[in-house]
Short mmCIF file of C-alpha atoms in Angstrom, two decimals:
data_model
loop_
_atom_site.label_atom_id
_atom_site.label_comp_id
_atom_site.label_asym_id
_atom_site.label_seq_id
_atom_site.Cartn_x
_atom_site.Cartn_y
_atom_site.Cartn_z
CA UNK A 1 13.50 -50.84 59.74
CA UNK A 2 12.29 -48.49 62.40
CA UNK A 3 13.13 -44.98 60.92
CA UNK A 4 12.91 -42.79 64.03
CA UNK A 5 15.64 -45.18 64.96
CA UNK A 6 17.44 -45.11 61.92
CA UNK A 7 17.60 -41.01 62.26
CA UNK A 8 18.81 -41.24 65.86
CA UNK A 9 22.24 -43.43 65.32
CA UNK A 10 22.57 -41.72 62.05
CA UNK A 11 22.38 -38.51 64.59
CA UNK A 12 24.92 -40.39 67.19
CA UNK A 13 27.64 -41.06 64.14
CA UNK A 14 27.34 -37.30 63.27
CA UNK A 15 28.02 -35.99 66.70
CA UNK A 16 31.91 -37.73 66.64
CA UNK A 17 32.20 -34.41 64.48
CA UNK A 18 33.66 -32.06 66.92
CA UNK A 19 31.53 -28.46 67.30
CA UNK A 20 28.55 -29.64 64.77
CA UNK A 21 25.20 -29.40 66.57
CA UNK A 22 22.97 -32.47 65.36
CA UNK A 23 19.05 -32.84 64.80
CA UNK A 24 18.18 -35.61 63.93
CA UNK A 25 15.07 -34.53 63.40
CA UNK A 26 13.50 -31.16 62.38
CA UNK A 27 14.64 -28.17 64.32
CA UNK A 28 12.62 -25.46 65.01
CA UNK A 29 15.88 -23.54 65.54
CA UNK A 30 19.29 -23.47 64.91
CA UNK A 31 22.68 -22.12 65.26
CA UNK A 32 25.05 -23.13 62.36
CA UNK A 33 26.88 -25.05 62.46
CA UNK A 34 24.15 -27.84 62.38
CA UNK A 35 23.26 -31.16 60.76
CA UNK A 36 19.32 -31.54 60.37
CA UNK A 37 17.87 -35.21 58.87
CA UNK A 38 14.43 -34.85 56.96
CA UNK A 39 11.97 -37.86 56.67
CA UNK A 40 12.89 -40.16 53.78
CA UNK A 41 12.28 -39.56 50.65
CA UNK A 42 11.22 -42.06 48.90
CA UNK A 43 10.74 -45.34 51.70
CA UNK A 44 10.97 -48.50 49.09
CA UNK A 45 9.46 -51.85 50.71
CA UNK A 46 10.57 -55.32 50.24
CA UNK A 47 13.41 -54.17 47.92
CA UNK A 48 14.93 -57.83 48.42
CA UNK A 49 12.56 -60.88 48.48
CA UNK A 50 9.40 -60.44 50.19
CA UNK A 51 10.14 -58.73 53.53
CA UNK A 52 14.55 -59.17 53.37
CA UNK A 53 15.16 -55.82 53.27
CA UNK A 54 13.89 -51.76 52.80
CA UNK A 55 15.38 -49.03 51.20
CA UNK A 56 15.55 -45.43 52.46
CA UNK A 57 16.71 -42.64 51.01
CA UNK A 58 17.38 -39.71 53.56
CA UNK A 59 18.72 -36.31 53.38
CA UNK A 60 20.30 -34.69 55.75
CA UNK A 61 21.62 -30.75 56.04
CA UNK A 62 24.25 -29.71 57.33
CA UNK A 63 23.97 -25.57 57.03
CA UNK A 64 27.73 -23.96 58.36
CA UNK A 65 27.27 -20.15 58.53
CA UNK A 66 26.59 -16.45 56.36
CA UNK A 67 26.19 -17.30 52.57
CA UNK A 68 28.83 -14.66 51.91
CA UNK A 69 32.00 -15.82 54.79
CA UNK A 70 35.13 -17.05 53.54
CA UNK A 71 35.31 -18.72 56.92
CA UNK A 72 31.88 -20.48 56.25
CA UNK A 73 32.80 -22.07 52.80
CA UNK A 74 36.74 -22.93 54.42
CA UNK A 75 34.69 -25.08 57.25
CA UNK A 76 31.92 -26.66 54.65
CA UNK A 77 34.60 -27.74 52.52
CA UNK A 78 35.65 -29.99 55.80
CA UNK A 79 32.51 -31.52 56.04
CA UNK A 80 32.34 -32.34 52.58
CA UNK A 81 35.64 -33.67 52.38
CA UNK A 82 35.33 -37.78 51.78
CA UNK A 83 37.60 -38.47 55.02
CA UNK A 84 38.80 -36.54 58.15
CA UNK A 85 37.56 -35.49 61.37
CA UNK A 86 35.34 -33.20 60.08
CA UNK A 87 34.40 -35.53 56.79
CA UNK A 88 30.27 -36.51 57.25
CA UNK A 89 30.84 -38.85 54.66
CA UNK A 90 33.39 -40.93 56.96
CA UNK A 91 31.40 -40.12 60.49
CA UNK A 92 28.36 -41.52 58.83
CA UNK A 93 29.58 -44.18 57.15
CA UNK A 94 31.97 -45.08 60.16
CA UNK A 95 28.74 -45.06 63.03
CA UNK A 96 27.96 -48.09 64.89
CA UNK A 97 24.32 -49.29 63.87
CA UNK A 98 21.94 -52.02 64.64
CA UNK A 99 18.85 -50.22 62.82
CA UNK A 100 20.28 -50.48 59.59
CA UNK A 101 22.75 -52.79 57.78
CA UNK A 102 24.24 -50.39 55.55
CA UNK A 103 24.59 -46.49 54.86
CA UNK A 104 26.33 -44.65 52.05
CA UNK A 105 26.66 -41.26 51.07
CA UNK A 106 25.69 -40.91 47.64
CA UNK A 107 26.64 -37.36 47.10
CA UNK A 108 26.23 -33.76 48.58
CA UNK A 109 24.86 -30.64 46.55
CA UNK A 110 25.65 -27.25 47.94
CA UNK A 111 23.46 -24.82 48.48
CA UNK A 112 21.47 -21.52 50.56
CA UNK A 113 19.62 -22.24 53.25
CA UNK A 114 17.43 -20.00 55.45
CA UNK A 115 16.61 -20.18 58.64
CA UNK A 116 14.91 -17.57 61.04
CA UNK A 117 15.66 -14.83 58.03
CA UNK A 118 19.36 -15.89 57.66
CA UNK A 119 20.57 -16.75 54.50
CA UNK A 120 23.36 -19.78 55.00
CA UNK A 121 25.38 -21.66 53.15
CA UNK A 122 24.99 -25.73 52.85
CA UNK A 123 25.25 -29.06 51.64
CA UNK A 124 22.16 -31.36 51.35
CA UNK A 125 23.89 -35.21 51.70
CA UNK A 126 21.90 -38.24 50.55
CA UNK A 127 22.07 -40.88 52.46
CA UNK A 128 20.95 -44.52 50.96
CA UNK A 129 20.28 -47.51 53.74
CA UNK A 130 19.41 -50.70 53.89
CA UNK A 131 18.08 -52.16 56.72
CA UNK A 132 15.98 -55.35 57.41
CA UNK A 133 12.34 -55.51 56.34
CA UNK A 134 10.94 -57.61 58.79
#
């Protein structure tokens, strides 16, 4: 399972989310609303029979606005919402892939984020895939 490749369809389901600006990879920079995948944490090898399949657990941030907005936790709630347009549980779960076999979001902890001296409000979502091992 190539994970660079992995992190770019995961990136391609996320952007069927209409206004949320997706990394998927580390931005330097950002304007919220934004989705940001981190490497995996941890990478688990042959977790089926020799070489059948790895596991991957990834996390990926999605940071909406000012810790403080009513407007900023009224559009979080959307993406953390288990179906909908807005729902990154159903847009990543719903994506097209052919680097992995399967992707599930486990669950999503809210929380502050900063970036560039901004304090913003969050959810980290873990992500658990399968994918082919050889």
């Amino acid at each position: 399972m190539n994970i660079g490749d992995v992190m770019d369809e995961l990136g391609t389901a996320l952007e069927t989310i209409d206004g949320l600006k997706v990394f998927p990879y580390y931005a330097d920079r950002l304007v919220p609303p934004a989705a940001v995948l981190a490497w995996p944490d941890p990478l688990a090898y042959d977790d089926t029979m020799v070489r059948g399949s790895d596991r991957v657990t990834l996390h990926l941030f999605v940071m909406v606005g000012r810790f403080d907005a009513r407007t900023t936790r009224d559009r979080l709630s959307q993406y953390l919402d288990g179906s909908g347009d807005a729902s990154v549980k159903a847009a990543v779960e719903g994506g097209t892939y052919t680097a992995l076999d399967t992707v599930r979001v486990v669950q999503a902890t809210v929380d502050s984020y900063t970036s560039a001296g901004v304090e913003l409000l969050g959810a980290d979502f873990e992500l658990d895939i399968y994918g082919r091992g050889a």
